[in-house]
Tab-separated table of C-alpha atoms and ligand atoms in Angstrom:
chain	number	residue	atom	x	y	z
A	1	MET	CA	-38.066	11.274	-0.100
A	2	ALA	CA	-35.850	11.237	-3.364
A	3	ASP	CA	-37.857	10.388	-6.497
A	4	ASP	CA	-36.200	6.976	-7.813
A	5	ASP	CA	-35.877	8.777	-11.375
A	6	GLU	CA	-34.331	12.043	-9.833
A	7	GLU	CA	-30.924	12.479	-11.641
A	8	ILE	CA	-28.108	11.853	-9.051
A	9	ILE	CA	-25.204	14.488	-9.258
A	10	LEU	CA	-22.233	12.396	-8.235
A	11	ALA	CA	-20.265	15.560	-7.154
A	12	ASP	CA	-23.135	16.382	-4.694
A	13	LEU	CA	-22.653	13.106	-2.736
A	14	ASP	CA	-20.247	12.799	0.275
A	15	ASP	CA	-17.634	10.385	0.091
A	16	GLU	CA	-19.296	7.597	1.452
A	17	GLU	CA	-22.484	8.248	-0.589
A	18	LEU	CA	-20.409	8.437	-3.665
A	19	VAL	CA	-18.644	5.038	-3.005
A	20	LEU	CA	-21.813	3.348	-2.376
A	21	GLN	CA	-23.370	5.016	-5.665
A	22	MET	CA	-20.382	3.960	-7.689
A	23	GLN	CA	-20.857	0.497	-6.578
A	24	ASP	CA	-24.371	0.647	-7.731
A	25	ASP	CA	-23.165	2.134	-10.965
A	26	LEU	CA	-20.589	-0.806	-11.377
A	27	TYR	CA	-23.292	-3.177	-10.768
A	28	ASP	CA	-25.283	-1.556	-13.612
A	29	GLY	CA	-22.392	-1.310	-15.898
A	30	MET	CA	-22.252	2.544	-16.272
A	31	LYS	CA	-18.943	3.338	-17.418
A	32	GLU	CA	-19.115	7.137	-17.806
A	33	GLU	CA	-20.482	7.371	-14.098
A	34	ILE	CA	-17.703	5.145	-12.851
A	35	GLU	CA	-14.989	7.144	-14.774
A	36	GLU	CA	-16.562	10.353	-13.461
A	37	GLY	CA	-16.893	9.068	-9.737
A	38	THR	CA	-13.229	7.863	-10.011
A	39	ARG	CA	-12.065	11.521	-11.184
A	40	ILE	CA	-14.127	12.976	-8.282
A	41	LEU	CA	-12.623	10.899	-5.477
A	42	LEU	CA	-9.162	11.591	-7.054
A	43	GLU	CA	-10.140	15.355	-6.879
A	44	ARG	CA	-10.932	14.948	-3.335
A	45	GLY	CA	-7.459	13.805	-2.642
A	46	TRP	CA	-8.138	9.809	-2.309
A	47	ALA	CA	-5.231	7.711	-2.891
A	48	PRO	CA	-5.413	5.887	-6.482
A	49	TYR	CA	-4.971	2.628	-4.589
A	50	LYS	CA	-7.838	3.598	-2.160
A	51	VAL	CA	-10.075	4.503	-5.024
A	52	LEU	CA	-9.191	1.024	-6.691
A	53	THR	CA	-9.838	-1.028	-3.679
A	54	GLU	CA	-12.680	0.844	-1.957
A	55	ALA	CA	-14.711	1.775	-4.904
A	56	LEU	CA	-14.066	-0.389	-7.827
A	57	VAL	CA	-12.836	-3.809	-6.443
A	58	SER	CA	-15.394	-3.903	-3.469
A	59	GLY	CA	-18.222	-3.295	-6.216
A	60	MET	CA	-16.928	-6.041	-8.390
A	61	LYS	CA	-17.259	-8.409	-5.395
A	62	VAL	CA	-20.987	-7.656	-5.210
A	63	VAL	CA	-21.246	-8.436	-8.959
A	64	GLY	CA	-19.412	-11.481	-8.513
A	65	ASP	CA	-21.594	-12.824	-5.793
A	66	ASP	CA	-24.641	-12.121	-7.846
A	67	PHE	CA	-23.263	-13.879	-10.856
A	68	ARG	CA	-22.562	-16.804	-8.840
A	69	ASP	CA	-26.235	-16.813	-7.321
A	70	GLY	CA	-27.576	-16.591	-10.570
A	71	ILE	CA	-28.916	-12.826	-10.212
A	72	LEU	CA	-26.455	-11.544	-13.037
A	73	PHE	CA	-25.802	-13.147	-16.309
A	74	VAL	CA	-22.742	-12.885	-18.435
A	75	PRO	CA	-23.863	-9.903	-20.325
A	76	GLU	CA	-24.632	-7.904	-17.256
A	77	VAL	CA	-21.029	-9.046	-16.012
A	78	LEU	CA	-19.382	-7.813	-19.221
A	79	LEU	CA	-20.816	-4.369	-18.763
A	80	ALA	CA	-19.817	-4.445	-14.976
A	81	ALA	CA	-16.308	-5.484	-16.239
A	82	GLY	CA	-16.242	-2.538	-18.783
A	83	ALA	CA	-17.131	0.057	-16.358
A	84	MET	CA	-14.474	-1.216	-14.020
A	85	LYS	CA	-11.787	-0.848	-16.742
A	86	GLY	CA	-12.807	2.603	-17.259
A	87	GLY	CA	-12.082	3.562	-13.714
A	88	MET	CA	-8.811	1.463	-13.938
A	89	ALA	CA	-7.776	3.228	-17.079
A	90	ILE	CA	-7.908	6.547	-15.079
A	91	LEU	CA	-5.843	5.041	-12.173
A	92	LYS	CA	-3.302	3.230	-14.150
A	93	PRO	CA	-0.999	6.240	-15.003
A	94	LEU	CA	-1.271	7.396	-11.619
A	95	LEU	CA	-0.532	4.034	-9.851
A	96	ALA	CA	2.400	3.806	-12.112
A	97	GLU	CA	3.642	7.356	-11.285
A	98	THR	CA	6.071	6.533	-8.455
A	99	GLY	CA	9.084	6.939	-10.886
A	100	ALA	CA	10.714	4.014	-9.025
A	101	PRO	CA	13.686	2.435	-10.876
A	102	THR	CA	13.119	-0.949	-12.320
A	103	ILE	CA	13.552	-3.648	-9.838
A	104	GLY	CA	12.591	-6.655	-11.621
A	105	ARG	CA	10.915	-7.992	-14.866
A	106	ILE	CA	7.788	-10.015	-14.853
A	107	VAL	CA	5.726	-11.736	-17.528
A	108	ILE	CA	2.166	-12.285	-16.556
A	109	GLY	CA	-0.919	-13.795	-18.197
A	110	THR	CA	-4.231	-15.525	-17.833
A	111	VAL	CA	-4.013	-19.459	-18.428
A	112	LYS	CA	-5.204	-21.272	-21.504
A	113	GLY	CA	-8.902	-21.517	-21.631
A	114	ASP	CA	-9.545	-18.446	-19.385
A	115	ILE	CA	-10.620	-15.130	-20.538
A	116	HIS	CA	-10.744	-13.346	-16.998
A	117	ASP	CA	-8.369	-10.358	-17.048
A	118	ILE	CA	-9.342	-7.775	-14.636
A	119	GLY	CA	-7.323	-9.384	-11.687
A	120	GLN	CA	-4.139	-9.582	-13.885
A	121	ASN	CA	-4.579	-6.267	-15.208
A	122	LEU	CA	-4.635	-4.828	-11.824
A	123	VAL	CA	-1.646	-6.890	-10.762
A	124	THR	CA	0.009	-5.424	-13.880
A	125	MET	CA	-0.837	-1.562	-12.824
A	126	MET	CA	0.234	-2.274	-9.289
A	127	MET	CA	3.577	-4.011	-10.297
A	128	GLU	CA	4.475	-1.144	-12.823
A	129	GLY	CA	3.590	1.322	-9.949
A	130	ALA	CA	6.124	-0.330	-7.618
A	131	GLY	CA	8.800	-0.041	-10.091
A	132	PHE	CA	8.775	-3.554	-11.931
A	133	GLU	CA	8.691	-3.849	-15.765
A	134	VAL	CA	5.720	-6.061	-16.801
A	135	LYS	CA	4.969	-7.782	-20.031
A	136	ASN	CA	1.469	-8.634	-19.811
A	137	ILE	CA	0.460	-11.205	-22.392
A	138	GLY	CA	-3.168	-11.389	-21.969
A	139	ILE	CA	-5.711	-14.195	-21.849
A	140	ASN	CA	-5.884	-17.524	-22.744
A	141	ASN	CA	-2.261	-18.530	-22.807
A	142	PRO	CA	-0.847	-21.929	-23.667
A	143	VAL	CA	2.478	-23.015	-22.146
A	144	GLU	CA	3.985	-21.992	-25.328
A	145	ALA	CA	3.253	-18.447	-25.185
A	146	TYR	CA	4.521	-18.169	-21.390
A	147	ILE	CA	7.958	-19.692	-22.467
A	148	GLU	CA	8.431	-17.560	-25.216
A	149	ALA	CA	7.394	-14.049	-23.468
A	150	LEU	CA	9.697	-15.356	-20.693
A	151	GLU	CA	12.667	-15.633	-22.841
A	152	GLU	CA	12.251	-12.789	-25.148
A	153	PHE	CA	11.538	-10.452	-22.123
A	154	ASP	CA	14.256	-11.862	-19.849
A	155	ALA	CA	12.099	-12.231	-17.063
A	156	ASP	CA	12.859	-12.551	-13.381
A	157	PHE	CA	9.209	-13.680	-12.710
A	158	LEU	CA	6.517	-15.547	-14.205
A	159	GLY	CA	3.064	-14.583	-12.837
A	160	MET	CA	0.049	-16.564	-14.061
A	161	SER	CA	-3.638	-15.890	-13.212
A	162	ALA	CA	-6.695	-18.413	-13.148
A	163	LEU	CA	-10.267	-17.419	-12.283
A	164	LEU	CA	-11.813	-20.897	-12.974
A	165	THR	CA	-11.521	-24.141	-10.892
A	166	THR	CA	-11.342	-25.743	-14.533
A	167	THR	CA	-8.379	-23.551	-15.783
A	168	MET	CA	-6.219	-23.540	-12.384
A	169	PRO	CA	-4.804	-26.887	-13.023
A	170	TYR	CA	-3.183	-25.501	-16.308
A	171	MET	CA	-0.563	-23.701	-14.001
A	172	LYS	CA	0.912	-26.938	-13.214
A	173	VAL	CA	1.304	-28.022	-16.702
A	174	VAL	CA	3.217	-24.672	-17.234
A	175	ILE	CA	5.652	-25.102	-14.267
A	176	ASP	CA	5.806	-29.097	-15.099
A	177	THR	CA	7.054	-27.998	-18.791
A	178	LEU	CA	9.461	-25.504	-17.379
A	179	VAL	CA	10.683	-28.225	-14.904
A	180	ALA	CA	11.148	-30.759	-18.063
A	181	GLU	CA	12.652	-28.094	-20.173
A	182	GLY	CA	15.285	-27.388	-17.411
A	183	LYS	CA	14.158	-24.002	-17.149
A	184	ARG	CA	12.179	-23.916	-13.985
A	185	ASP	CA	15.175	-22.367	-11.719
A	186	LYS	CA	15.518	-19.349	-13.992
A	187	TYR	CA	12.228	-17.898	-12.866
A	188	ILE	CA	10.346	-17.215	-9.601
A	189	VAL	CA	6.708	-18.242	-10.243
A	190	LEU	CA	3.834	-16.289	-8.619
A	191	VAL	CA	0.364	-17.577	-9.106
A	192	GLY	CA	-3.022	-15.854	-8.196
A	193	GLY	CA	-6.743	-15.619	-9.014
A	194	ALA	CA	-9.921	-15.912	-6.634
A	195	PRO	CA	-10.209	-19.846	-6.617
A	196	LEU	CA	-6.523	-20.391	-5.670
A	197	ASN	CA	-4.904	-20.784	-2.124
A	198	GLU	CA	-1.642	-21.407	-0.524
A	199	GLU	CA	-1.967	-24.962	-0.514
A	200	PHE	CA	-2.627	-25.186	-4.251
A	201	GLY	CA	0.252	-22.890	-4.983
A	202	ARG	CA	2.514	-25.229	-2.949
A	203	ALA	CA	1.030	-28.387	-4.627
A	204	ILE	CA	1.794	-27.260	-8.169
A	205	GLY	CA	5.377	-26.063	-7.509
A	206	ALA	CA	4.776	-22.446	-7.558
A	207	ASP	CA	7.052	-20.347	-5.439
A	208	ALA	CA	4.345	-18.143	-4.004
A	209	TYR	CA	0.564	-17.698	-4.241
A	210	CYS	CA	-0.441	-14.059	-3.955
A	211	ARG	CA	-4.016	-13.308	-2.678
A	212	ASP	CA	-4.255	-9.966	-4.053
A	213	ALA	CA	-2.331	-7.287	-6.370
A	214	ALA	CA	-0.672	-5.723	-3.189
A	215	VAL	CA	0.441	-8.990	-1.921
A	216	ALA	CA	1.928	-9.880	-5.412
A	217	VAL	CA	4.164	-6.707	-5.233
A	218	GLU	CA	5.297	-7.199	-1.883
A	219	THR	CA	5.992	-11.033	-2.512
A	220	ALA	CA	7.898	-9.956	-5.695
A	221	LYS	CA	9.863	-7.266	-4.043
A	222	GLU	CA	10.809	-9.748	-1.270
A	223	PHE	CA	12.023	-12.378	-3.849
A	224	MET	CA	14.224	-9.786	-5.462
A	225	HIS	CA	15.537	-8.712	-2.250
A	226	ARG	CA	16.446	-12.247	-1.426
A	227	LYS	CA	17.976	-12.649	-5.054
A	228	HIS	CA	20.244	-9.732	-4.606
A	229	ASN	CA	21.174	-10.880	-1.287
A	230	ARG	CA	22.343	-14.309	-2.640
A	231	MET	CA	24.138	-12.548	-5.420
A	232	ALA	CA	26.159	-10.176	-2.968
A	233	ALA	CA	26.876	-13.089	-0.687
A	234	GLY	CA	27.976	-15.479	-3.549
B	1	B1M	CO1	-16.452	-15.243	-14.647
B	1	B1M	N1	-16.592	-16.663	-13.327
B	1	B1M	N2	-16.990	-16.629	-15.966
B	1	B1M	N3	-16.507	-13.793	-15.993
B	1	B1M	N4	-16.297	-13.880	-13.194
B	1	B1M	C1	-16.083	-16.017	-12.060
B	1	B1M	C2	-14.403	-16.274	-11.809
B	1	B1M	C3	-16.793	-17.075	-11.036
B	1	B1M	C4	-16.168	-17.043	-9.509
B	1	B1M	C5	-18.414	-16.139	-10.865
B	1	B1M	C6	-19.201	-17.137	-10.073
B	1	B1M	O1	-19.846	-18.157	-10.114
B	1	B1M	N5	-19.433	-16.335	-8.626
B	1	B1M	C7	-17.175	-18.238	-11.904
B	1	B1M	C8	-15.975	-19.367	-11.682
B	1	B1M	C9	-16.652	-20.552	-10.706
B	1	B1M	C10	-15.568	-21.625	-10.658
B	1	B1M	O2	-14.778	-21.869	-11.436
B	1	B1M	N6	-15.546	-22.431	-9.492
B	1	B1M	C11	-16.997	-17.553	-13.217
B	1	B1M	C12	-17.655	-18.515	-14.248
B	1	B1M	C13	-18.490	-19.508	-13.965
B	1	B1M	C14	-17.598	-17.855	-15.802
B	1	B1M	C15	-17.990	-18.384	-16.879
B	1	B1M	C16	-17.845	-20.227	-17.184
B	1	B1M	C17	-19.657	-18.136	-16.940
B	1	B1M	C18	-19.928	-18.754	-18.220
B	1	B1M	O3	-19.723	-18.417	-19.375
B	1	B1M	N7	-21.095	-19.397	-17.906
B	1	B1M	C19	-17.283	-17.811	-17.863
B	1	B1M	C20	-15.794	-18.212	-18.401
B	1	B1M	C21	-15.154	-17.719	-19.495
B	1	B1M	C22	-13.697	-18.241	-19.596
B	1	B1M	O4	-12.711	-17.775	-18.919
B	1	B1M	N8	-13.293	-19.450	-20.402
B	1	B1M	C23	-17.163	-16.414	-17.323
B	1	B1M	C24	-16.956	-15.390	-18.018
B	1	B1M	C25	-16.732	-14.039	-17.241
B	1	B1M	C26	-16.892	-12.531	-18.164
B	1	B1M	C27	-16.397	-12.744	-19.446
B	1	B1M	C28	-18.467	-12.269	-18.124
B	1	B1M	C29	-16.187	-11.727	-16.976
B	1	B1M	C30	-14.953	-11.504	-17.494
B	1	B1M	C31	-14.307	-10.282	-18.019
B	1	B1M	C32	-12.832	-9.872	-17.845
B	1	B1M	O5	-12.289	-10.210	-16.878
B	1	B1M	N9	-12.490	-9.277	-18.903
B	1	B1M	C33	-16.267	-12.385	-15.659
B	1	B1M	C34	-16.216	-11.968	-14.429
B	1	B1M	C35	-16.081	-10.234	-14.194
B	1	B1M	C36	-16.273	-12.782	-13.253
B	1	B1M	C37	-16.132	-12.218	-11.824
B	1	B1M	C38	-17.760	-11.720	-11.418
B	1	B1M	C39	-15.331	-11.319	-11.298
B	1	B1M	C40	-13.970	-11.459	-11.817
B	1	B1M	C41	-13.042	-10.389	-11.390
B	1	B1M	O6	-12.606	-9.560	-12.196
B	1	B1M	N10	-12.844	-9.876	-10.190
B	1	B1M	C42	-15.732	-13.596	-11.082
B	1	B1M	C43	-16.499	-13.617	-9.815
B	1	B1M	C44	-15.472	-13.419	-8.585
B	1	B1M	O7	-14.317	-13.571	-8.936
B	1	B1M	N11	-15.894	-13.224	-7.534
B	1	B1M	C45	-16.255	-14.485	-12.195
B	1	B1M	C46	-11.858	-8.626	-9.717
B	1	B1M	C47	-10.472	-8.850	-9.733
B	1	B1M	C48	-9.902	-7.550	-9.114
B	1	B1M	O8	-10.290	-10.007	-8.618
B	1	B1M	O9	-9.425	-11.671	-10.601
B	1	B1M	O10	-9.702	-12.319	-8.137
B	1	B1M	P1	-9.323	-11.366	-9.167
B	1	B1M	O11	-7.916	-10.750	-9.161
B	1	B1M	C49	-7.402	-10.507	-7.677
B	1	B1M	C50	-6.662	-11.690	-7.095
B	1	B1M	O12	-7.244	-12.773	-7.336
B	1	B1M	C51	-5.226	-11.542	-7.398
B	1	B1M	O13	-5.026	-10.071	-7.565
B	1	B1M	C52	-6.226	-9.545	-8.151
B	1	B1M	C53	-6.277	-8.093	-7.737
B	1	B1M	O14	-6.251	-7.975	-6.333
B	1	B1M	N12	-4.699	-12.204	-8.760
B	1	B1M	C54	-3.446	-12.209	-8.935
B	1	B1M	C55	-5.390	-12.495	-9.893
B	1	B1M	N13	-4.552	-12.717	-10.757
B	1	B1M	C56	-3.162	-12.966	-10.262
B	1	B1M	C57	-2.130	-13.116	-10.768
B	1	B1M	C58	-1.064	-13.074	-9.941
B	1	B1M	C59	-1.162	-12.520	-8.601
B	1	B1M	C60	-2.393	-12.298	-8.048
B	1	B1M	O15	0.081	-13.425	-10.564
B	1	B1M	C61	1.388	-12.911	-9.721
């Protein structure tokens, strides 16, 4: 039987063992090991998106469950988030490497009062990989920051992220402000984040709720397609 203190050589593990080990390492906030594991999976021919979803996002789900259940606390979750970002930084250029022409422009940011940014960074990476130009305005954004960025960037889309039940209502504040200023029809509004759902998206007047980054890309592509068809018809 393996001694608990025995050093684990990541490169010696098979794919399944390595993914499980990476989930453990993410849980323990071991950034270097996550970076090493990410590189090994890529060298073994794994697609960047598969590494992202199966090794990193799935590991973060365990962290989230234990955070909810009071087993992990903010400092540990921050370390896990840092480790996840280490892996994401390696995947980012690969996901963006499709060479696709620009198909649309999106401003994305987390709403006021909310500092969670892993999900929206992932959406940014996937959108860039699919050929969108993205202006990521970070966390804790008041309505003014969104509107300024939308105008400066001449965006097609507004993407908003919220991870807290207390901050998600702020998305409606942003949409209502766009309506009040006569700007709502200029932008396609996409919203996402773990506590949201379709019904909430509809209720606040968003154009679509996106369950995850892949859905966000598909939804944005679909809207751009419709926009081009309308322009061609009119
Ligand atoms: Co926070 N946190 N957190 N946290 N945190 C949650 C969200 C929570 C569900 C944990 C829990 O209790 N299980 C809980 C919220 C409960 C609720 O509101 N009902 C919670 C809490 C309570 C808090 C604090 C209040 C804790 C405290 O201080 N007592 C505090 C709040 C701080 C604040 O924002 N003001 C807090 C702090 C933190 C950390 C700083 C420690 C850290 C954030 C670090 C960072 O982001 N840089 C953190 C983390 C990491 C989490 C969990 C564990 C993981 C979130 C994450 O990154 N998931 C989270 C638990 C969970 O969600 N299960 C939790 C991985 C990410 C890939 O998924 O963000 O859902 P997600 O993004 C997905 C989709 O949702 C979608 O695509 C993404 C990729 O597929 N998506 C979009 C997201 N945004 C989109 C935008 C789009 C489209 C799709 O626009 C087009």
